[in-house]
XYZ file of C-alpha atoms in Angstrom:
681
model
C -112.475 -188.545 245.752
C -115.539 -185.684 245.779
C -118.777 -186.995 248.034
C -121.388 -189.940 245.379
C -124.864 -189.054 245.800
C -128.361 -190.373 246.625
C -131.716 -188.945 246.003
C -133.732 -191.474 247.090
C -137.213 -189.684 246.548
C -140.430 -192.195 246.447
C -143.359 -193.049 245.175
C -146.720 -191.034 246.548
C -144.596 -191.514 250.655
C -147.674 -189.728 253.059
C -145.791 -186.711 255.166
C -146.319 -188.815 258.708
C -147.293 -187.098 261.518
C -143.550 -187.097 263.687
C -142.132 -185.118 260.981
C -140.812 -181.837 260.948
C -142.486 -179.239 258.487
C -145.521 -180.913 258.442
C -148.567 -179.139 257.027
C -152.163 -179.120 259.728
C -155.269 -180.866 257.394
C -157.867 -178.830 254.789
C -160.390 -176.468 256.214
C -162.866 -179.911 256.102
C -160.320 -182.667 258.762
C -158.325 -179.659 260.449
C -157.197 -182.812 262.750
C -157.034 -185.007 258.992
C -153.468 -187.824 261.223
C -151.741 -190.040 258.727
C -150.077 -192.484 261.891
C -146.777 -194.764 260.487
C -146.963 -198.150 261.985
C -145.891 -199.180 265.084
C -142.052 -200.637 264.707
C -141.426 -197.525 262.254
C -139.393 -196.849 259.665
C -135.954 -196.467 261.410
C -133.673 -196.533 258.385
C -135.544 -193.479 256.757
C -135.828 -191.811 259.917
C -132.013 -192.376 260.599
C -131.081 -190.170 257.447
C -132.619 -187.143 259.298
C -131.050 -188.258 262.798
C -128.333 -188.524 262.396
C -128.292 -185.265 259.428
C -130.546 -182.481 258.622
C -133.699 -182.224 259.135
C -135.904 -179.078 256.808
C -139.226 -177.284 258.672
C -139.893 -176.056 255.154
C -139.201 -177.924 252.537
C -141.731 -177.807 249.226
C -141.859 -178.860 245.933
C -142.008 -176.584 242.967
C -145.046 -178.812 240.706
C -147.210 -180.804 243.657
C -147.664 -184.078 240.509
C -144.645 -187.403 240.010
C -143.607 -186.042 236.878
C -142.954 -182.989 236.196
C -141.559 -182.293 240.849
C -139.331 -185.283 239.376
C -138.314 -182.736 236.431
C -137.440 -180.358 237.827
C -135.817 -182.637 240.801
C -133.202 -183.616 237.862
C -133.003 -179.899 236.022
C -132.802 -178.157 238.971
C -135.962 -175.798 237.400
C -140.134 -174.598 237.307
C -141.414 -177.683 235.272
C -142.631 -174.549 233.054
C -139.274 -174.559 231.622
C -139.628 -178.330 229.820
C -138.878 -177.413 226.285
C -141.905 -180.106 225.442
C -144.287 -178.160 227.681
C -143.510 -174.394 226.167
C -143.797 -175.970 221.963
C -146.963 -177.132 223.243
C -148.597 -174.643 224.839
C -147.499 -172.607 222.020
C -148.468 -175.503 219.425
C -152.527 -174.355 221.211
C -152.049 -171.452 221.211
C -151.285 -169.679 223.863
C -148.557 -168.167 224.909
C -148.903 -166.777 228.556
C -148.340 -169.235 230.498
C -146.488 -172.984 230.307
C -149.070 -175.726 230.431
C -147.055 -177.530 233.161
C -148.714 -181.290 234.545
C -146.913 -184.854 233.099
C -148.123 -185.207 229.491
C -146.309 -181.989 228.822
C -143.506 -182.602 231.226
C -140.751 -184.865 230.118
C -136.933 -184.205 230.227
C -136.451 -184.586 226.420
C -135.002 -182.112 224.112
C -132.433 -180.119 225.224
C -133.149 -180.633 228.142
C -132.790 -183.675 227.446
C -128.868 -181.898 226.943
C -128.604 -180.362 229.737
C -129.806 -181.301 233.175
C -127.995 -181.442 236.772
C -127.238 -185.024 236.189
C -125.338 -184.104 233.093
C -123.584 -182.027 235.071
C -122.734 -184.384 237.397
C -121.737 -186.542 233.674
C -118.496 -183.857 233.164
C -117.127 -184.156 236.469
C -116.535 -187.111 236.275
C -119.108 -189.548 238.121
C -120.514 -192.625 237.151
C -124.704 -191.413 237.029
C -127.630 -194.239 237.623
C -130.955 -194.418 238.237
C -133.806 -196.976 239.204
C -137.405 -196.908 240.062
C -139.969 -195.350 238.334
C -139.317 -192.890 235.574
C -141.967 -191.062 234.126
C -139.855 -188.582 232.045
C -140.103 -189.808 228.621
C -143.005 -189.637 225.718
C -144.811 -192.532 225.572
C -146.847 -195.038 223.485
C -149.832 -194.329 222.625
C -152.659 -194.845 220.255
C -151.323 -196.068 217.168
C -147.604 -195.686 218.666
C -146.026 -199.164 220.852
C -144.327 -198.492 223.739
C -141.074 -199.650 223.715
C -139.038 -202.129 224.510
C -137.146 -202.551 227.692
C -133.362 -202.395 226.157
C -135.340 -198.970 223.468
C -135.947 -197.047 227.762
C -132.740 -198.031 228.692
C -131.270 -197.033 225.569
C -133.500 -193.084 225.527
C -132.820 -192.941 229.789
C -129.199 -192.824 228.861
C -129.167 -190.733 226.410
C -130.050 -187.793 228.960
C -126.674 -188.362 230.871
C -127.438 -191.661 233.073
C -124.988 -193.730 232.213
C -126.448 -196.797 233.794
C -130.551 -196.997 233.390
C -132.037 -200.424 235.104
C -134.738 -201.249 237.410
C -136.223 -198.481 235.934
C -140.989 -198.666 235.245
C -140.730 -196.590 232.349
C -143.965 -194.930 233.754
C -146.754 -195.392 236.031
C -149.116 -198.853 235.898
C -151.940 -199.763 233.881
C -152.763 -198.077 230.428
C -150.536 -198.784 227.361
C -147.748 -200.065 230.332
C -149.271 -203.073 231.633
C -147.728 -206.773 231.635
C -147.577 -209.475 234.269
C -146.118 -207.665 236.562
C -147.112 -205.188 239.513
C -144.287 -203.519 241.611
C -141.135 -205.367 242.821
C -139.559 -203.525 244.925
C -136.680 -206.268 245.806
C -136.144 -206.119 241.543
C -135.645 -202.373 241.633
C -132.954 -202.444 244.682
C -130.924 -205.313 243.134
C -130.249 -202.683 240.382
C -130.280 -199.779 242.286
C -127.151 -201.852 245.153
C -125.884 -203.954 241.564
C -124.829 -199.646 240.716
C -123.225 -198.559 243.743
C -121.551 -201.454 244.254
C -119.611 -201.373 240.894
C -119.075 -196.937 241.184
C -117.530 -197.714 244.160
C -115.608 -200.941 243.220
C -113.950 -199.181 240.707
C -113.288 -195.667 242.966
C -115.772 -193.644 240.681
C -117.978 -190.937 242.617
C -121.223 -191.668 241.656
C -125.109 -189.700 241.101
C -127.917 -192.064 241.936
C -131.330 -191.359 242.155
C -133.583 -193.524 242.672
C -137.620 -193.851 243.216
C -139.557 -196.492 244.630
C -143.094 -196.987 242.844
C -144.191 -198.030 245.894
C -146.902 -196.738 247.481
C -147.851 -195.095 244.200
C -151.235 -197.696 242.799
C -151.388 -200.378 242.127
C -151.756 -201.548 245.696
C -148.755 -202.371 247.838
C -150.814 -205.100 249.506
C -152.180 -207.124 246.212
C -148.126 -206.302 245.159
C -146.578 -208.351 248.258
C -149.300 -210.797 248.970
C -150.227 -211.855 244.975
C -147.547 -210.316 243.246
C -144.604 -212.973 241.326
C -141.048 -211.566 242.327
C -139.353 -213.181 238.999
C -142.076 -210.902 237.317
C -140.522 -207.260 236.315
C -141.148 -204.939 233.674
C -137.807 -206.107 231.400
C -139.275 -209.859 232.265
C -139.394 -213.130 234.333
C -135.800 -213.500 236.085
C -133.960 -216.993 236.217
C -134.060 -216.312 240.121
C -135.273 -214.352 242.792
C -133.432 -210.597 243.918
C -130.929 -211.579 246.907
C -130.967 -208.479 249.368
C -129.556 -207.957 252.281
C -131.907 -207.475 254.789
C -134.671 -207.618 252.621
C -134.261 -211.830 250.971
C -131.444 -212.116 252.920
C -131.345 -212.062 256.682
C -129.726 -208.531 257.906
C -128.572 -211.195 261.511
C -128.114 -213.979 260.083
C -127.414 -213.180 256.239
C -129.344 -216.974 255.053
C -132.001 -216.476 252.340
C -135.031 -216.943 252.382
C -138.102 -216.499 249.624
C -139.055 -213.467 248.000
C -142.796 -214.467 249.504
C -140.856 -215.070 252.753
C -139.438 -211.899 252.668
C -142.608 -210.239 251.740
C -145.179 -211.031 254.767
C -142.300 -209.808 257.430
C -143.521 -206.272 256.083
C -146.909 -206.923 256.461
C -146.640 -208.333 259.141
C -144.917 -205.082 259.813
C -147.535 -203.064 259.526
C -149.869 -202.632 262.163
C -154.072 -204.597 261.527
C -155.890 -201.466 263.078
C -154.094 -198.272 260.657
C -156.990 -199.806 258.308
C -157.239 -195.816 256.418
C -152.572 -195.448 255.968
C -152.863 -199.498 255.250
C -151.263 -198.914 251.160
C -149.131 -196.151 252.291
C -147.369 -197.739 255.565
C -146.964 -201.284 253.322
C -144.901 -198.748 251.034
C -142.957 -197.133 253.427
C -141.889 -200.191 255.406
C -140.840 -201.685 251.601
C -139.189 -198.519 250.459
C -137.690 -198.742 254.625
C -136.022 -202.120 253.656
C -134.082 -201.062 250.688
C -133.091 -197.677 252.025
C -131.350 -200.389 254.752
C -130.073 -202.714 251.725
C -127.906 -199.677 250.263
C -126.547 -198.109 254.455
C -125.611 -201.727 254.472
C -123.189 -202.593 250.906
C -121.586 -198.271 252.087
C -121.036 -199.757 255.124
C -119.555 -202.815 252.721
C -117.804 -199.994 251.509
C -116.770 -197.844 253.350
C -118.233 -195.323 251.553
C -120.937 -194.840 254.573
C -120.133 -191.132 255.616
C -118.523 -190.059 251.897
C -121.765 -189.987 250.394
C -124.477 -187.553 250.192
C -128.275 -188.892 251.197
C -131.468 -186.977 249.794
C -135.038 -188.300 251.335
C -137.513 -186.615 249.776
C -141.238 -186.877 248.780
C -142.457 -186.344 245.566
C -145.282 -184.461 246.703
C -147.930 -184.203 249.338
C -150.618 -186.290 248.722
C -153.739 -185.213 250.814
C -153.739 -182.295 247.474
C -151.552 -183.740 245.236
C -151.762 -181.829 242.297
C -152.886 -178.085 244.086
C -151.570 -175.713 245.124
C -152.115 -175.796 248.250
C -149.584 -176.685 251.281
C -150.631 -179.887 251.049
C -149.690 -181.124 248.008
C -146.524 -178.202 248.539
C -145.214 -178.486 251.568
C -142.807 -181.577 252.206
C -140.149 -183.331 253.793
C -136.496 -183.206 253.658
C -132.673 -184.788 255.517
C -130.265 -184.581 254.241
C -127.566 -186.783 255.322
C -123.507 -185.876 255.034
C -120.725 -186.198 258.023
C -118.914 -183.367 256.416
C -120.738 -179.983 255.818
C -119.055 -179.304 260.116
C -118.430 -181.251 263.724
C -121.983 -181.126 263.688
C -124.074 -181.596 261.209
C -126.562 -184.021 263.287
C -129.917 -183.847 264.098
C -130.652 -180.302 263.062
C -132.787 -178.629 262.568
C -133.174 -176.272 259.337
C -136.103 -174.150 258.663
C -134.737 -172.213 256.081
C -137.564 -172.176 252.428
C -136.459 -174.464 250.386
C -136.830 -176.700 247.497
C -135.722 -179.941 245.503
C -135.109 -177.133 243.384
C -132.214 -175.468 245.746
C -131.258 -178.446 247.171
C -129.756 -179.915 243.820
C -127.971 -176.298 243.658
C -126.779 -177.088 246.906
C -126.194 -180.623 245.981
C -123.792 -178.760 243.392
C -122.247 -177.046 245.345
C -120.533 -179.205 247.594
C -119.904 -181.204 245.202
C -117.819 -178.499 243.672
C -119.825 -179.140 240.020
C -119.101 -176.064 237.972
C -122.876 -174.456 236.975
C -121.438 -171.473 234.116
C -122.099 -173.304 231.546
C -125.844 -174.353 232.852
C -129.145 -171.348 234.052
C -130.645 -173.087 236.935
C -133.602 -171.764 239.028
C -132.129 -173.025 242.064
C -129.390 -171.722 244.189
C -127.853 -172.799 247.280
C -127.954 -172.891 251.019
C -124.767 -175.115 251.606
C -122.863 -171.233 252.892
C -125.953 -170.240 254.689
C -126.746 -174.282 256.006
C -122.500 -174.536 257.397
C -122.562 -170.773 259.152
C -126.014 -172.822 260.973
C -124.276 -176.064 261.645
C -120.810 -173.997 262.732
C -122.952 -171.494 266.091
C -123.476 -175.216 267.471
C -121.824 -176.551 270.646
C -123.729 -180.030 270.426
C -125.752 -182.633 268.651
C -127.806 -182.641 271.105
C -128.502 -178.749 271.920
C -132.709 -177.621 272.377
C -132.108 -174.541 270.120
C -133.061 -174.513 266.698
C -130.428 -172.219 264.826
C -132.886 -169.540 262.274
C -131.304 -170.249 259.701
C -130.894 -166.774 257.772
C -133.440 -164.312 255.785
C -132.477 -164.945 252.769
C -133.126 -168.223 253.292
C -136.344 -167.680 256.029
C -137.520 -163.920 255.382
C -140.094 -161.993 253.329
C -137.503 -161.241 250.395
C -137.008 -164.853 249.632
C -139.979 -166.029 247.177
C -140.710 -169.162 245.075
C -143.397 -169.767 243.167
C -145.366 -173.209 242.863
C -147.066 -174.380 239.325
C -149.324 -177.107 237.829
C -151.670 -176.504 234.851
C -152.142 -172.929 234.294
C -152.685 -172.381 238.173
C -149.650 -170.464 239.916
C -148.613 -169.780 243.754
C -145.747 -167.688 245.022
C -145.067 -167.859 249.350
C -142.625 -164.446 249.942
C -142.323 -165.205 253.984
C -145.047 -165.772 255.998
C -147.916 -164.412 252.915
C -148.320 -166.331 250.057
C -150.569 -166.753 246.898
C -152.880 -168.013 244.637
C -152.951 -167.378 241.197
C -156.771 -169.250 239.190
C -156.634 -169.501 236.313
C -159.500 -168.754 234.326
C -161.051 -171.350 232.072
C -160.872 -173.481 229.591
C -157.142 -171.813 228.741
C -155.565 -174.129 225.842
C -156.166 -178.006 226.539
C -157.266 -177.118 229.607
C -161.224 -177.248 230.988
C -160.604 -177.969 234.706
C -158.365 -176.877 237.272
C -157.063 -179.435 239.626
C -156.582 -177.263 241.698
C -159.952 -175.647 242.156
C -162.502 -178.390 241.760
C -159.267 -180.396 244.854
C -160.112 -177.669 247.471
C -163.593 -177.158 246.479
C -163.735 -181.253 247.756
C -161.549 -180.242 251.452
C -163.004 -177.058 251.861
C -160.756 -174.933 250.539
C -162.060 -171.056 249.526
C -162.843 -171.135 245.250
C -161.850 -167.384 244.644
C -160.028 -167.546 242.006
C -157.948 -165.097 243.801
C -156.671 -166.772 246.889
C -153.570 -165.699 250.106
C -153.030 -166.572 253.441
C -150.918 -166.377 256.217
C -149.339 -169.645 255.901
C -147.629 -168.599 259.264
C -150.382 -168.499 260.991
C -152.715 -170.613 258.573
C -150.550 -173.196 256.728
C -154.625 -174.866 256.690
C -155.075 -172.344 254.545
C -158.610 -172.964 255.852
C -159.129 -168.236 256.040
C -158.727 -166.616 252.267
C -157.839 -162.648 253.032
C -159.122 -161.933 249.547
C -162.215 -161.550 248.865
C -164.304 -162.212 245.263
C -162.717 -160.122 243.264
C -159.164 -160.778 244.116
C -158.854 -157.253 246.450
C -157.563 -157.456 250.050
C -160.145 -157.847 252.965
C -158.144 -155.727 254.334
C -157.096 -152.473 253.964
C -152.899 -152.702 255.983
C -152.844 -155.847 253.268
C -152.584 -154.839 249.394
C -148.674 -153.549 250.339
C -148.351 -157.743 250.850
C -151.007 -158.389 247.555
C -149.101 -155.577 245.237
C -146.802 -157.550 246.042
C -147.328 -160.693 245.684
C -148.527 -159.811 242.413
C -145.346 -157.970 240.470
C -143.731 -161.064 241.829
C -146.020 -163.202 240.233
C -146.132 -161.359 236.891
C -142.539 -161.466 237.261
C -142.281 -165.124 237.186
C -145.371 -165.838 234.434
C -142.381 -163.405 232.458
C -139.603 -165.048 232.886
C -141.195 -168.477 232.174
C -143.719 -167.047 229.773
C -143.683 -170.709 226.896
C -143.919 -167.172 223.319
C -140.060 -165.722 226.046
C -137.450 -165.894 225.620
C -135.621 -167.854 228.653
C -133.860 -165.485 231.293
C -133.494 -166.813 235.120
C -133.645 -163.309 236.782
C -134.812 -163.617 240.481
C -138.203 -162.669 240.829
C -139.156 -160.792 244.353
C -141.210 -159.175 245.968
C -140.898 -155.809 242.723
C -140.955 -157.755 241.128
C -137.625 -158.732 238.691
C -134.719 -158.206 241.255
C -131.201 -159.937 239.885
C -129.085 -157.688 238.301
C -127.680 -158.045 234.923
C -124.480 -160.097 234.542
C -121.901 -157.920 233.712
C -120.442 -158.180 230.379
C -117.187 -157.311 231.887
C -114.229 -156.170 233.072
C -114.587 -152.192 233.381
C -118.406 -153.046 231.493
C -121.663 -153.707 232.903
C -125.314 -153.806 234.745
C -125.914 -153.591 238.331
C -129.191 -154.181 240.485
C -130.872 -150.664 240.233
C -131.772 -148.341 242.707
C -135.339 -148.848 242.643
C -134.879 -152.913 244.301
C -133.735 -154.278 246.949
C -130.423 -154.526 248.275
C -127.635 -153.860 245.607
C -125.028 -155.954 243.769
C -121.537 -155.479 242.952
C -119.772 -156.778 240.382
C -116.171 -158.228 240.046
C -112.961 -159.049 238.115
C -114.210 -162.172 237.230
C -117.100 -160.167 235.883
C -120.173 -161.784 237.411
C -122.380 -159.807 240.288
C -123.244 -160.805 243.444
C -126.336 -159.965 245.155
C -125.217 -157.256 248.579
C -128.673 -156.957 250.973
C -126.666 -154.297 253.210
C -125.635 -151.890 251.824
C -128.690 -150.625 249.503
C -126.460 -148.802 247.722
C -126.044 -148.364 243.686
C -123.699 -149.827 241.160
C -121.751 -147.011 240.057
C -121.847 -147.739 236.247
C -117.858 -149.439 235.298
C -115.697 -151.533 237.127
C -113.020 -150.445 238.845
C -109.583 -150.345 237.774
C -106.664 -151.602 238.959
C -107.166 -154.880 242.212
C -109.879 -153.638 243.228
C -112.038 -156.799 243.607
C -115.750 -155.648 243.942
C -118.249 -152.179 242.648
C -117.496 -149.097 244.398
C -121.615 -148.781 245.516
C -122.659 -145.159 246.098
C -125.465 -145.237 249.675
C -128.230 -145.090 246.733
C -131.529 -145.970 249.675
C -133.753 -148.627 247.131
C -137.263 -149.016 247.507
C -137.873 -150.951 250.669
C -139.982 -153.924 249.324
C -144.040 -154.755 251.407
C -142.824 -155.046 254.618
C -144.296 -159.055 255.512
C -144.337 -161.347 258.600
C -140.160 -163.736 258.547
C -140.957 -167.183 258.205
C -140.842 -168.189 261.898
C -141.353 -166.577 265.481
C -139.143 -165.735 268.642
C -142.014 -169.164 270.622
C -142.951 -171.243 267.534
C -142.592 -174.403 268.122
C -140.468 -175.701 264.755
C -142.795 -178.847 264.851
C -146.105 -178.192 262.660
C -149.547 -176.825 264.868
C -149.392 -173.154 263.575
C -152.741 -172.157 265.265
C -155.277 -172.749 263.084
C -158.518 -170.262 262.541
C -161.908 -171.190 262.452
C -162.785 -172.569 258.957
C -165.243 -170.192 256.931
C -166.415 -170.740 254.031
C -166.202 -167.949 251.257
C -168.916 -167.436 248.902
C -167.666 -170.214 245.784
C -166.808 -168.265 242.254
C -167.532 -170.171 239.754
C -163.349 -170.912 237.463
C -164.744 -169.114 234.888
C -166.606 -165.642 236.311
C -165.561 -162.694 235.019
C -166.579 -161.296 237.542
C -163.860 -161.658 239.418
C -161.181 -161.157 237.480
C -161.092 -159.687 233.728
C -161.290 -163.242 231.091
C -158.417 -161.724 228.938
C -156.906 -159.852 231.793
C -153.494 -162.318 234.439
C -153.256 -159.324 236.814
C -155.259 -156.238 237.421
C -152.189 -153.945 236.825
C -152.340 -154.696 233.821
C -155.902 -152.405 233.262
C -152.729 -149.316 235.068
C -151.172 -147.495 231.011
C -148.306 -146.717 232.838
C -147.007 -145.223 230.054
C -150.212 -142.069 230.038
C -149.000 -138.928 230.468
C -150.162 -136.720 232.873
C -150.232 -132.584 232.790
C -150.020 -131.262 236.155
C -151.153 -127.435 237.077
C -148.466 -125.774 238.872
C -150.870 -125.962 242.568
C -150.665 -129.686 241.695
C -147.367 -130.256 241.570
C -146.115 -128.754 244.566
C -149.436 -130.901 246.211
C -147.714 -133.966 244.491
C -144.865 -133.565 245.543
C -145.640 -132.683 249.517
C -148.128 -135.984 249.429
C -144.511 -137.468 248.188
C -141.929 -136.646 250.312
C -144.015 -136.827 252.949
C -144.423 -141.312 251.887
C -140.501 -141.964 251.741
C -140.379 -140.934 255.082
C -142.785 -142.439 256.308
C -141.715 -146.522 254.095
C -138.411 -145.820 255.086
C -138.668 -144.863 258.850
C -141.334 -148.563 258.549
C -138.376 -149.939 257.018
C -135.635 -149.277 259.802
C -138.205 -150.467 262.454
C -139.024 -153.897 260.628
C -135.105 -154.325 260.652
C -134.994 -154.311 263.933
C -137.795 -156.110 264.897
C -136.238 -159.322 262.585
C -133.115 -159.063 264.685
C -135.029 -159.328 267.845
C -135.876 -162.127 266.704
C -133.486 -163.585 264.798
C -131.504 -163.888 268.241
C -134.250 -164.868 270.516
C -133.614 -168.024 268.826
C -136.490 -171.079 269.030
C -137.266 -174.001 271.346
C -137.022 -177.327 269.389
C -139.071 -180.273 270.513
C -138.540 -183.962 270.810
C -140.144 -187.430 271.023
C -136.884 -190.055 272.861
C -134.444 -189.896 269.404
C -136.837 -189.507 266.554
C -137.311 -185.357 265.944
C -140.779 -184.384 266.130
């Protein structure tokens, strides 16, 4: 039987100090701490202690609903049909407005998504906890009844939907209830038990409503365990490790159990009181689910993902403290040494769901995603280990950590792209569409970040993003960074083109040379693969699918070969190299966060509407260049031009070779890893 899947994604869980990959603080608070309680979170932490911790994990949108959309679709939230439609209705066509009210799992997205893929493959699919992905009642519209909410959620592919919080509590979603995590957990366990008893593989999306507001402390002290969004329960939920003592198997009242949660929070940690109370509460629920998996003898047959839904310090803003998250995966059957491991590949939740589908051997040929499976590289890392307790960080391949790995983030009309170590933020000029303010700009200003509309950072040396490498006009302060900036701009323009609300949806990959993916072959003997003008090469197999072959540096011939040869032959045509960027690690860099930070340098502020920085009617500077204009040269001028081009090509080829050698040396060097007790730091 294929593996089960539990995707555990709490709402607003912070990035604790002891966890792998935490970015440094903000420019105003570079040493900001998020201490966990002395008791820790044993079950949550057991996932990365007995599995894989990811030191470079990110979400592609730093808000609850937009992040959850990406998790359940494997797509950037700018692709949501609801968001594209609403943006076009506001007469804006360049970028989709990516906000929670605009980004819903509705229309065609309810019919085509990751949940539907699992269901079509024979999985029983379930969800418990916060939803936030369907249009709410509002104005004259009444909030759907609880049964109607369940039915709407089931239309997106879930067989089971219970323990549901339709959206954030407050506003239209109010009643005689607050957080009732015992109830939510009991419903998740009900789903797991039913699937296990039926001997059916399952996919569970579990979203605790805590530690998000309203106050967790108030819910624990004053909440009624009988009160739920579904109505009044007849009896309190009985959940082992929560309202049932795991050691004695004796039941206790809900109030008595909740007091044990309060007692485990350190009284001195007042700054993180609500987060830690929520963390303890959800850790108990994970304990309850792990216990059921063990009782059913399916724990090692279940892939368990624990992942924050977004960063907290700059939530809804595109800085590292909004995008970077803690991510762990436990699945012993990945390999003999698939535990106590740190993987440093630069991944997002888009890639996580693509990898889950890969592990479960679920075909995605009928569904296009932005995520890519990192399973082959992760298995390569696992197979290279000789122990579960060694102290070496086995590096990911350059495909997952080098400059050719570009990942984007979106919120409102703002966008960011990171390729290798370098990251570019493009904050939109406003007003735009229905928005008059940028959360990235406002929260950046509050926390001491640059307030320029365009910002670039080397996040390997400055993951606190305190030193913007660009000036007020969006130009690089150092001429040596110009090539990097131009590559990032090309990548971002490519992303804008493929996700524009008024354009046909495209799933090409975007890198430093712009569009980098080949066009899929049209048949066994025809098709278009990657041209020599881009980095790498793609070759076509007999089944008419394309495969990336970066090492070949060749150009595919114009027709597929006949006979039994499964691959296109490649000619040795050197591509135009992408800008050379730093890798995401150095031979001496610890996988633990703590990249050296620079002294905060406060740039002069620039208003979001300052037209001197970026022309108001332009997205990217290269839009001002007319590439179609003819250039007429005399004989002497043409000769000089040809000579200059030849010199530049020779220099670029030499630099490219040297860079490749440097990368190989860095990869061979390895990186040391720190440990404290049994916890990975």
